PDB file of C-alpha atoms in Angstrom:
ATOM      1  CA  MET A 545      64.147 138.717  31.662  1.00 47.00           C
ATOM      2  CA  LYS A 546      60.350 138.862  32.030  1.00 46.00           C
ATOM      3  CA  PHE A 547      59.962 138.642  28.237  1.00 43.00           C
ATOM      4  CA  LEU A 548      62.283 135.617  28.148  1.00 45.00           C
ATOM      5  CA  LYS A 549      60.214 133.822  30.808  1.00 49.00           C
ATOM      6  CA  ILE A 550      57.021 134.503  28.889  1.00 46.00           C
ATOM      7  CA  ALA A 551      58.587 133.183  25.647  1.00 47.00           C
ATOM      8  CA  VAL A 552      59.834 130.019  27.366  1.00 46.00           C
ATOM      9  CA  SER A 553      56.396 129.445  28.895  1.00 49.00           C
ATOM     10  CA  ALA A 554      54.733 129.863  25.498  1.00 48.00           C
ATOM     11  CA  LEU A 555      57.094 127.352  23.896  1.00 46.00           C
ATOM     12  CA  ALA A 556      56.407 124.908  26.726  1.00 47.00           C
ATOM     13  CA  LEU A 557      52.666 125.263  26.184  1.00 46.00           C
ATOM     14  CA  LEU A 558      53.076 124.672  22.437  1.00 45.00           C
ATOM     15  CA  ALA A 559      55.159 121.550  23.080  1.00 47.00           C
ATOM     16  CA  THR A 560      52.580 120.271  25.563  1.00 47.00           C
ATOM     17  CA  GLY A 561      49.813 120.937  23.059  1.00 48.00           C
ATOM     18  CA  ALA A 562      51.614 119.061  20.276  1.00 49.00           C
ATOM     19  CA  ALA A 563      52.256 116.089  22.565  1.00 50.00           C
ATOM     20  CA  SER A 564      48.621 116.102  23.631  1.00 53.00           C
ATOM     21  CA  ALA A 565      47.448 116.165  20.007  1.00 56.00           C
ATOM     22  CA  GLU A 566      49.673 113.171  19.181  1.00 57.00           C
ATOM     23  CA  THR A 567      48.387 111.292  22.227  1.00 58.00           C
ATOM     24  CA  LYS A 568      44.838 111.747  20.989  1.00 86.00           C
ATOM     25  CA  LEU A 569      45.824 110.185  17.642  1.00 93.00           C
ATOM     26  CA  ASN A 570      46.767 106.923  19.419  1.00 92.00           C
ATOM     27  CA  LEU A 571      49.981 106.516  17.421  1.00 97.00           C
ATOM     28  CA  ILE A 572      52.223 103.511  18.004  1.00 96.00           C
ATOM     29  CA  ASN A 573      55.250 105.799  18.378  1.00 96.00           C
ATOM     30  CA  ALA A 574      55.066 109.495  19.231  1.00 94.00           C
ATOM     31  CA  GLY A 575      55.792 111.766  16.299  1.00 95.00           C
ATOM     32  CA  GLU A 576      55.726 108.925  13.778  1.00 97.00           C
ATOM     33  CA  LEU A 577      53.034 107.738  11.387  1.00 98.00           C
ATOM     34  CA  ARG A 578      53.672 104.037  10.646  1.00 98.00           C
ATOM     35  CA  ILE A 579      52.118 103.216   7.272  1.00 98.00           C
ATOM     36  CA  LEU A 580      51.535  99.684   5.992  1.00 98.00           C
ATOM     37  CA  THR A 581      51.928  99.219   2.238  1.00 96.00           C
ATOM     38  CA  ASN A 582      52.565  96.533  -0.377  1.00 92.00           C
ATOM     39  CA  PRO A 583      54.821  98.218  -2.978  1.00 91.00           C
ATOM     40  CA  ILE A 584      54.082  96.144  -6.089  1.00 83.00           C
ATOM     41  CA  TYR A 585      51.391  98.288  -7.739  1.00 84.00           C
ATOM     42  CA  PRO A 586      52.870 101.114  -9.841  1.00 88.00           C
ATOM     43  CA  PRO A 587      52.199 103.968 -10.042  1.00 91.00           C
ATOM     44  CA  MET A 588      50.440 103.797  -6.662  1.00 93.00           C
ATOM     45  CA  GLU A 589      53.397 102.266  -4.764  1.00 93.00           C
ATOM     46  CA  PHE A 590      56.474 100.449  -5.970  1.00 93.00           C
ATOM     47  CA  VAL A 591      60.213 100.187  -5.458  1.00 95.00           C
ATOM     48  CA  ASN A 592      61.901 102.696  -7.755  1.00 93.00           C
ATOM     49  CA  PRO A 593      64.302 100.578  -9.866  1.00 89.00           C
ATOM     50  CA  GLN A 594      66.835 103.421 -10.196  1.00 91.00           C
ATOM     51  CA  LYS A 595      66.861 104.561  -6.549  1.00 94.00           C
ATOM     52  CA  GLY A 596      65.871 101.340  -4.766  1.00 96.00           C
ATOM     53  CA  THR A 597      63.445 103.354  -2.593  1.00 97.00           C
ATOM     54  CA  LEU A 598      59.677 103.402  -2.244  1.00 98.00           C
ATOM     55  CA  ASP A 599      57.977 105.604  -4.797  1.00 96.00           C
ATOM     56  CA  GLY A 600      54.517 106.345  -6.179  1.00 96.00           C
ATOM     57  CA  PHE A 601      51.419 108.450  -5.660  1.00 96.00           C
ATOM     58  CA  ASP A 602      50.476 106.759  -2.376  1.00 97.00           C
ATOM     59  CA  ILE A 603      53.938 107.424  -0.934  1.00 98.00           C
ATOM     60  CA  ASP A 604      53.807 111.091  -1.960  1.00 98.00           C
ATOM     61  CA  ILE A 605      50.266 111.739  -0.695  1.00 98.00           C
ATOM     62  CA  ALA A 606      51.001 109.975   2.611  1.00 98.00           C
ATOM     63  CA  ASN A 607      54.080 112.155   3.124  1.00 98.00           C
ATOM     64  CA  ALA A 608      52.052 115.293   2.303  1.00 98.00           C
ATOM     65  CA  ILE A 609      49.355 114.310   4.818  1.00 98.00           C
ATOM     66  CA  ALA A 610      51.928 113.512   7.523  1.00 98.00           C
ATOM     67  CA  LYS A 611      53.552 116.918   6.973  1.00 98.00           C
ATOM     68  CA  LYS A 612      50.210 118.602   7.647  1.00 97.00           C
ATOM     69  CA  LEU A 613      50.014 116.655  10.927  1.00 97.00           C
ATOM     70  CA  ASN A 614      53.645 117.449  11.855  1.00 96.00           C
ATOM     71  CA  LEU A 615      54.504 113.733  11.819  1.00 97.00           C
ATOM     72  CA  ASN A 616      57.321 111.724  10.239  1.00 98.00           C
ATOM     73  CA  THR A 617      56.397 108.753   8.066  1.00 98.00           C
ATOM     74  CA  LEU A 618      57.705 105.210   8.401  1.00 98.00           C
ATOM     75  CA  PHE A 619      56.550 102.828   5.661  1.00 98.00           C
ATOM     76  CA  VAL A 620      56.246  99.178   6.648  1.00 98.00           C
ATOM     77  CA  THR A 621      56.119  96.804   3.662  1.00 97.00           C
ATOM     78  CA  THR A 622      53.725  93.881   4.015  1.00 94.00           C
ATOM     79  CA  ALA A 623      52.101  91.320   1.715  1.00 92.00           C
ATOM     80  CA  PHE A 624      48.780  92.714   0.467  1.00 87.00           C
ATOM     81  CA  GLN A 625      46.672  89.939   1.995  1.00 87.00           C
ATOM     82  CA  GLU A 626      48.331  90.571   5.379  1.00 94.00           C
ATOM     83  CA  LEU A 627      47.712  94.327   5.483  1.00 95.00           C
ATOM     84  CA  PRO A 628      44.408  94.130   7.457  1.00 95.00           C
ATOM     85  CA  SER A 629      45.788  91.724  10.084  1.00 97.00           C
ATOM     86  CA  SER A 630      48.986  93.794  10.399  1.00 98.00           C
ATOM     87  CA  LEU A 631      46.852  96.860  11.114  1.00 98.00           C
ATOM     88  CA  GLN A 632      44.850  95.036  13.782  1.00 97.00           C
ATOM     89  CA  THR A 633      47.972  93.629  15.493  1.00 97.00           C
ATOM     90  CA  GLY A 634      49.657  97.027  15.696  1.00 96.00           C
ATOM     91  CA  ARG A 635      52.376  96.783  13.045  1.00 98.00           C
ATOM     92  CA  GLY A 636      51.122 100.052  11.590  1.00 98.00           C
ATOM     93  CA  ASP A 637      48.880 103.025  12.330  1.00 98.00           C
ATOM     94  CA  MET A 638      47.198 102.976   8.912  1.00 98.00           C
ATOM     95  CA  ILE A 639      47.203 101.352   5.466  1.00 98.00           C
ATOM     96  CA  ILE A 640      47.755 103.000   2.094  1.00 98.00           C
ATOM     97  CA  SER A 641      48.243 100.514  -0.712  1.00 93.00           C
ATOM     98  CA  GLY A 642      45.820 100.997  -3.607  1.00 88.00           C
ATOM     99  CA  MET A 643      43.236  99.203  -1.481  1.00 89.00           C
ATOM    100  CA  SER A 644      39.617  99.341  -2.602  1.00 86.00           C
ATOM    101  CA  ASP A 645      37.070 100.579  -0.096  1.00 90.00           C
ATOM    102  CA  ASN A 646      34.180  98.105   0.031  1.00 88.00           C
ATOM    103  CA  THR A 647      31.491  97.141   2.500  1.00 91.00           C
ATOM    104  CA  LYS A 648      33.089  93.787   3.294  1.00 89.00           C
ATOM    105  CA  ARG A 649      36.351  95.433   4.386  1.00 92.00           C
ATOM    106  CA  GLN A 650      34.436  98.132   6.267  1.00 96.00           C
ATOM    107  CA  ALA A 651      33.321  95.405   8.684  1.00 96.00           C
ATOM    108  CA  SER A 652      36.833  95.333  10.172  1.00 96.00           C
ATOM    109  CA  MET A 653      38.321  98.764   9.354  1.00 97.00           C
ATOM    110  CA  ASP A 654      37.357 102.317   8.405  1.00 98.00           C
ATOM    111  CA  PHE A 655      38.435 103.985   5.159  1.00 98.00           C
ATOM    112  CA  VAL A 656      39.273 107.530   4.133  1.00 98.00           C
ATOM    113  CA  ASP A 657      38.593 107.545   0.392  1.00 97.00           C
ATOM    114  CA  TYR A 658      41.230 109.466  -1.554  1.00 98.00           C
ATOM    115  CA  ILE A 659      41.172 108.458  -5.246  1.00 95.00           C
ATOM    116  CA  THR A 660      38.897 106.772  -7.781  1.00 91.00           C
ATOM    117  CA  SER A 661      39.649 104.204 -10.444  1.00 87.00           C
ATOM    118  CA  GLY A 662      37.941 102.847 -13.536  1.00 86.00           C
ATOM    119  CA  PRO A 663      38.499 101.549 -17.074  1.00 90.00           C
ATOM    120  CA  ILE A 664      39.571 103.850 -19.904  1.00 92.00           C
ATOM    121  CA  LEU A 665      40.242 103.232 -23.604  1.00 96.00           C
ATOM    122  CA  PHE A 666      43.529 104.088 -25.306  1.00 97.00           C
ATOM    123  CA  THR A 667      45.079 103.550 -28.690  1.00 98.00           C
ATOM    124  CA  VAL A 668      48.468 103.801 -30.367  1.00 97.00           C
ATOM    125  CA  LYS A 669      49.721 107.272 -31.208  1.00 96.00           C
ATOM    126  CA  ALA A 670      49.457 106.567 -34.950  1.00 96.00           C
ATOM    127  CA  ASN A 671      45.657 106.270 -34.528  1.00 97.00           C
ATOM    128  CA  ALA A 672      45.264 109.418 -32.444  1.00 96.00           C
ATOM    129  CA  ASP A 673      43.676 111.463 -35.239  1.00 97.00           C
ATOM    130  CA  GLN A 674      41.212 108.665 -36.085  1.00 97.00           C
ATOM    131  CA  TYR A 675      40.011 108.048 -32.512  1.00 97.00           C
ATOM    132  CA  LYS A 676      39.682 111.371 -30.697  1.00 96.00           C
ATOM    133  CA  LYS A 677      36.677 110.523 -28.505  1.00 96.00           C
ATOM    134  CA  THR A 678      35.242 107.286 -27.159  1.00 97.00           C
ATOM    135  CA  GLU A 679      32.282 107.338 -29.593  1.00 97.00           C
ATOM    136  CA  ASP A 680      34.780 107.086 -32.490  1.00 98.00           C
ATOM    137  CA  LEU A 681      35.352 103.446 -31.438  1.00 98.00           C
ATOM    138  CA  CYS A 682      31.731 102.366 -32.034  1.00 98.00           C
ATOM    139  CA  GLY A 683      31.942  99.439 -34.483  1.00 98.00           C
ATOM    140  CA  LYS A 684      35.665  98.947 -33.786  1.00 98.00           C
ATOM    141  CA  THR A 685      37.536  96.214 -31.890  1.00 98.00           C
ATOM    142  CA  VAL A 686      38.706  96.855 -28.317  1.00 98.00           C
ATOM    143  CA  ALA A 687      40.851  94.320 -26.442  1.00 97.00           C
ATOM    144  CA  GLY A 688      41.427  93.836 -22.715  1.00 92.00           C
ATOM    145  CA  SER A 689      42.281  91.261 -20.054  1.00 86.00           C
ATOM    146  CA  ARG A 690      39.551  88.633 -19.864  1.00 85.00           C
ATOM    147  CA  SER A 691      40.204  88.098 -16.124  1.00 71.00           C
ATOM    148  CA  THR A 692      38.772  91.554 -15.317  1.00 73.00           C
ATOM    149  CA  THR A 693      35.289  93.063 -15.598  1.00 76.00           C
ATOM    150  CA  PHE A 694      36.467  95.397 -18.363  1.00 85.00           C
ATOM    151  CA  GLY A 695      34.670  93.366 -21.050  1.00 90.00           C
ATOM    152  CA  ASP A 696      31.342  93.872 -19.267  1.00 88.00           C
ATOM    153  CA  ASN A 697      32.166  97.554 -18.738  1.00 89.00           C
ATOM    154  CA  VAL A 698      32.850  98.044 -22.464  1.00 96.00           C
ATOM    155  CA  LYS A 699      29.620  96.252 -23.464  1.00 96.00           C
ATOM    156  CA  THR A 700      27.534  98.308 -21.023  1.00 93.00           C
ATOM    157  CA  TRP A 701      29.064 101.547 -22.293  1.00 96.00           C
ATOM    158  CA  SER A 702      28.680 100.448 -25.940  1.00 97.00           C
ATOM    159  CA  ASP A 703      25.004  99.519 -25.484  1.00 97.00           C
ATOM    160  CA  ALA A 704      24.241 102.942 -23.979  1.00 97.00           C
ATOM    161  CA  ASN A 705      26.387 105.126 -26.234  1.00 97.00           C
ATOM    162  CA  CYS A 706      26.716 103.247 -29.550  1.00 98.00           C
ATOM    163  CA  VAL A 707      23.796 100.819 -30.025  1.00 98.00           C
ATOM    164  CA  ALA A 708      21.199 103.071 -28.374  1.00 98.00           C
ATOM    165  CA  LYS A 709      22.162 105.839 -30.829  1.00 97.00           C
ATOM    166  CA  GLY A 710      21.950 103.633 -33.915  1.00 98.00           C
ATOM    167  CA  LYS A 711      25.691 103.036 -34.197  1.00 98.00           C
ATOM    168  CA  PRO A 712      27.394  99.607 -34.425  1.00 98.00           C
ATOM    169  CA  ALA A 713      28.513  98.079 -31.101  1.00 98.00           C
ATOM    170  CA  ILE A 714      32.110  97.925 -29.946  1.00 98.00           C
ATOM    171  CA  ASN A 715      33.530  94.418 -30.437  1.00 98.00           C
ATOM    172  CA  PHE A 716      35.396  93.299 -27.299  1.00 97.00           C
ATOM    173  CA  GLU A 717      38.227  90.755 -27.589  1.00 97.00           C
ATOM    174  CA  GLY A 718      39.391  89.139 -24.329  1.00 95.00           C
ATOM    175  CA  THR A 719      43.148  88.517 -23.996  1.00 93.00           C
ATOM    176  CA  THR A 720      45.368  86.679 -21.513  1.00 88.00           C
ATOM    177  CA  ASP A 721      46.360  89.944 -19.850  1.00 83.00           C
ATOM    178  CA  SER A 722      46.858  93.640 -20.590  1.00 84.00           C
ATOM    179  CA  ASN A 723      50.348  93.031 -22.009  1.00 86.00           C
ATOM    180  CA  ALA A 724      48.851  90.749 -24.689  1.00 92.00           C
ATOM    181  CA  ALA A 725      46.172  93.338 -25.472  1.00 94.00           C
ATOM    182  CA  ARG A 726      48.730  96.125 -25.930  1.00 94.00           C
ATOM    183  CA  LEU A 727      50.946  93.884 -28.084  1.00 96.00           C
ATOM    184  CA  GLY A 728      47.984  92.976 -30.303  1.00 97.00           C
ATOM    185  CA  MET A 729      47.112  96.647 -30.721  1.00 98.00           C
ATOM    186  CA  LYS A 730      50.688  97.485 -31.727  1.00 97.00           C
ATOM    187  CA  GLN A 731      50.497  94.675 -34.303  1.00 97.00           C
ATOM    188  CA  GLY A 732      47.299  96.152 -35.724  1.00 97.00           C
ATOM    189  CA  ARG A 733      44.853  93.433 -34.554  1.00 98.00           C
ATOM    190  CA  TYR A 734      42.918  95.767 -32.228  1.00 98.00           C
ATOM    191  CA  ASP A 735      41.868  99.392 -32.608  1.00 98.00           C
ATOM    192  CA  ALA A 736      42.107 100.162 -28.903  1.00 98.00           C
ATOM    193  CA  VAL A 737      42.678  98.571 -25.492  1.00 97.00           C
ATOM    194  CA  VAL A 738      40.783  98.966 -22.221  1.00 95.00           C
ATOM    195  CA  GLN A 739      42.765  99.103 -18.961  1.00 90.00           C
ATOM    196  CA  GLY A 740      42.564 100.627 -15.480  1.00 85.00           C
ATOM    197  CA  ILE A 741      43.287 104.350 -15.660  1.00 84.00           C
ATOM    198  CA  GLU A 742      45.954 104.272 -12.936  1.00 83.00           C
ATOM    199  CA  THR A 743      47.945 101.431 -14.524  1.00 84.00           C
ATOM    200  CA  ILE A 744      47.885 102.760 -18.093  1.00 86.00           C
ATOM    201  CA  ALA A 745      49.148 106.091 -16.767  1.00 80.00           C
ATOM    202  CA  TYR A 746      52.260 104.325 -15.497  1.00 83.00           C
ATOM    203  CA  GLN A 747      52.618 102.293 -18.700  1.00 87.00           C
ATOM    204  CA  MET A 748      52.563 105.510 -20.710  1.00 87.00           C
ATOM    205  CA  SER A 749      55.464 106.814 -18.619  1.00 83.00           C
ATOM    206  CA  LEU A 750      57.460 103.648 -19.429  1.00 86.00           C
ATOM    207  CA  GLU A 751      56.639 103.863 -23.153  1.00 92.00           C
ATOM    208  CA  PRO A 752      56.466 107.611 -23.907  1.00 92.00           C
ATOM    209  CA  ASP A 753      54.969 108.772 -27.226  1.00 94.00           C
ATOM    210  CA  THR A 754      53.453 105.313 -27.797  1.00 96.00           C
ATOM    211  CA  PHE A 755      49.849 105.522 -26.543  1.00 96.00           C
ATOM    212  CA  VAL A 756      47.139 108.173 -26.296  1.00 95.00           C
ATOM    213  CA  LEU A 757      44.028 108.085 -24.111  1.00 94.00           C
ATOM    214  CA  VAL A 758      40.663 108.172 -25.878  1.00 96.00           C
ATOM    215  CA  GLY A 759      38.033 110.222 -24.039  1.00 93.00           C
ATOM    216  CA  ASP A 760      37.218 109.969 -20.337  1.00 88.00           C
ATOM    217  CA  PRO A 761      37.038 106.789 -18.187  1.00 87.00           C
ATOM    218  CA  LEU A 762      34.018 104.619 -19.085  1.00 90.00           C
ATOM    219  CA  LEU A 763      33.001 104.798 -15.429  1.00 82.00           C
ATOM    220  CA  SER A 764      34.488 105.309 -11.971  1.00 74.00           C
ATOM    221  CA  ASN A 765      33.603 101.967 -10.439  1.00 72.00           C
ATOM    222  CA  ASP A 766      36.300 101.648  -7.804  1.00 84.00           C
ATOM    223  CA  THR A 767      37.447 103.841  -4.935  1.00 91.00           C
ATOM    224  CA  PHE A 768      40.736 103.461  -3.085  1.00 92.00           C
ATOM    225  CA  GLY A 769      40.785 104.207   0.629  1.00 96.00           C
ATOM    226  CA  MET A 770      43.346 104.557   3.428  1.00 98.00           C
ATOM    227  CA  GLY A 771      42.556 101.997   6.140  1.00 98.00           C
ATOM    228  CA  PHE A 772      42.295 102.614   9.914  1.00 98.00           C
ATOM    229  CA  LYS A 773      41.408 100.568  12.980  1.00 98.00           C
ATOM    230  CA  LYS A 774      37.799 101.101  13.940  1.00 97.00           C
ATOM    231  CA  ASP A 775      38.770 102.121  17.466  1.00 96.00           C
ATOM    232  CA  ASN A 776      41.019 104.949  16.219  1.00 96.00           C
ATOM    233  CA  ALA A 777      38.517 107.422  14.813  1.00 97.00           C
ATOM    234  CA  ALA A 778      40.764 110.283  15.995  1.00 97.00           C
ATOM    235  CA  LEU A 779      43.571 109.351  13.597  1.00 98.00           C
ATOM    236  CA  ARG A 780      41.090 108.580  10.799  1.00 98.00           C
ATOM    237  CA  ASP A 781      39.459 111.990  11.120  1.00 97.00           C
ATOM    238  CA  ALA A 782      42.799 113.803  11.480  1.00 97.00           C
ATOM    239  CA  VAL A 783      44.056 112.207   8.240  1.00 98.00           C
ATOM    240  CA  ALA A 784      40.773 113.039   6.486  1.00 98.00           C
ATOM    241  CA  GLY A 785      41.171 116.664   7.570  1.00 98.00           C
ATOM    242  CA  ALA A 786      44.786 116.757   6.395  1.00 98.00           C
ATOM    243  CA  LEU A 787      43.771 115.263   3.042  1.00 98.00           C
ATOM    244  CA  ASP A 788      41.199 118.027   2.616  1.00 98.00           C
ATOM    245  CA  GLU A 789      43.970 120.547   3.305  1.00 98.00           C
ATOM    246  CA  VAL A 790      46.284 119.133   0.616  1.00 98.00           C
ATOM    247  CA  ILE A 791      43.344 119.105  -1.803  1.00 98.00           C
ATOM    248  CA  LYS A 792      42.640 122.778  -1.091  1.00 98.00           C
ATOM    249  CA  ASP A 793      46.255 123.976  -1.257  1.00 98.00           C
ATOM    250  CA  GLY A 794      46.860 122.331  -4.653  1.00 98.00           C
ATOM    251  CA  THR A 795      49.319 119.638  -3.510  1.00 98.00           C
ATOM    252  CA  TYR A 796      46.860 116.871  -4.355  1.00 98.00           C
ATOM    253  CA  ALA A 797      46.394 118.143  -7.930  1.00 98.00           C
ATOM    254  CA  GLU A 798      50.177 118.434  -8.396  1.00 98.00           C
ATOM    255  CA  LEU A 799      50.708 114.825  -7.292  1.00 97.00           C
ATOM    256  CA  LEU A 800      47.896 113.543  -9.513  1.00 95.00           C
ATOM    257  CA  LYS A 801      49.540 115.300 -12.473  1.00 93.00           C
ATOM    258  CA  LYS A 802      52.988 113.956 -11.528  1.00 93.00           C
ATOM    259  CA  TRP A 803      51.736 110.351 -11.679  1.00 91.00           C
ATOM    260  CA  GLY A 804      49.352 110.735 -14.639  1.00 85.00           C
ATOM    261  CA  LEU A 805      46.261 110.291 -12.479  1.00 89.00           C
ATOM    262  CA  VAL A 806      44.343 113.463 -13.364  1.00 87.00           C
ATOM    263  CA  HIS A 807      41.214 111.401 -14.170  1.00 82.00           C
ATOM    264  CA  ASN A 808      41.180 109.851 -10.687  1.00 88.00           C
ATOM    265  CA  ALA A 809      40.605 112.859  -8.420  1.00 93.00           C
ATOM    266  CA  VAL A 810      38.127 113.078  -5.550  1.00 95.00           C
ATOM    267  CA  GLU A 811      36.658 116.431  -4.521  1.00 96.00           C
ATOM    268  CA  LYS A 812      37.118 115.860  -0.788  1.00 97.00           C
ATOM    269  CA  ALA A 813      37.981 113.189   1.767  1.00 97.00           C
ATOM    270  CA  VAL A 814      35.072 110.861   2.518  1.00 97.00           C
ATOM    271  CA  VAL A 815      34.934 108.288   5.332  1.00 98.00           C
ATOM    272  CA  ASN A 816      33.575 104.886   4.241  1.00 97.00           C
ATOM    273  CA  GLY A 817      32.138 106.415   1.071  1.00 94.00           C
ATOM    274  CA  VAL A 818      31.367 103.107  -0.671  1.00 89.00           C
ATOM    275  CA  LYS A 819      27.905 101.792   0.268  1.00 88.00           C
TER     276      LYS A 819
END
């Protein structure tokens, strides 16, 4: 009987401790992590057309983090431009939605940086033997959406790695969008295309055995962060700690591989890492 009383007391203390920990996180609902997201950005977050459910790297990593914190997830879909205001008005505890950490956004929310992004070159599979590394495209024609900064990124890389070494520059051709660039490459008008590493990874899953990446990303010039209210540093720091745990136990690497994002890894969670 004495042993039973001790066991019951221990369980009560554990339950009290868990409740206390949740209270410190300032969650909207006990035991639940309400996550704001705009699921139109595959492979980060999107509605799976076969299952009709939310899917993507952000969904998986958020669930892995919540598991570390012994919380259930509830995803709340919101228009991207309304994510910050929805966080401030209490519709969610945090944001994860392929959102870039930048100093302007840091004025109203804190970020836990969890993945990087940047432009990478790729070509059609038939050209894989000809273009094995990025330098092989010096003097060749690379296409990309003209509404992005990819053209400037290609020129900067070409000046430093082609022209500066006595090789001909890469010729950049701006197109209406990435779809037009890929179509032109398939038709033989371009040698390669430049696109964001996270989006081409998803495109390669839709069109298997069609494209191959050429070299490493030209640069990592963007960092995605999970957003938190500035007055909830407890939840921000708890999520950062949980992210470090999933990085260390290998879950993070498995999810990056699952979604073709192996070039986008961070070494550890960083709060407001973009200066």
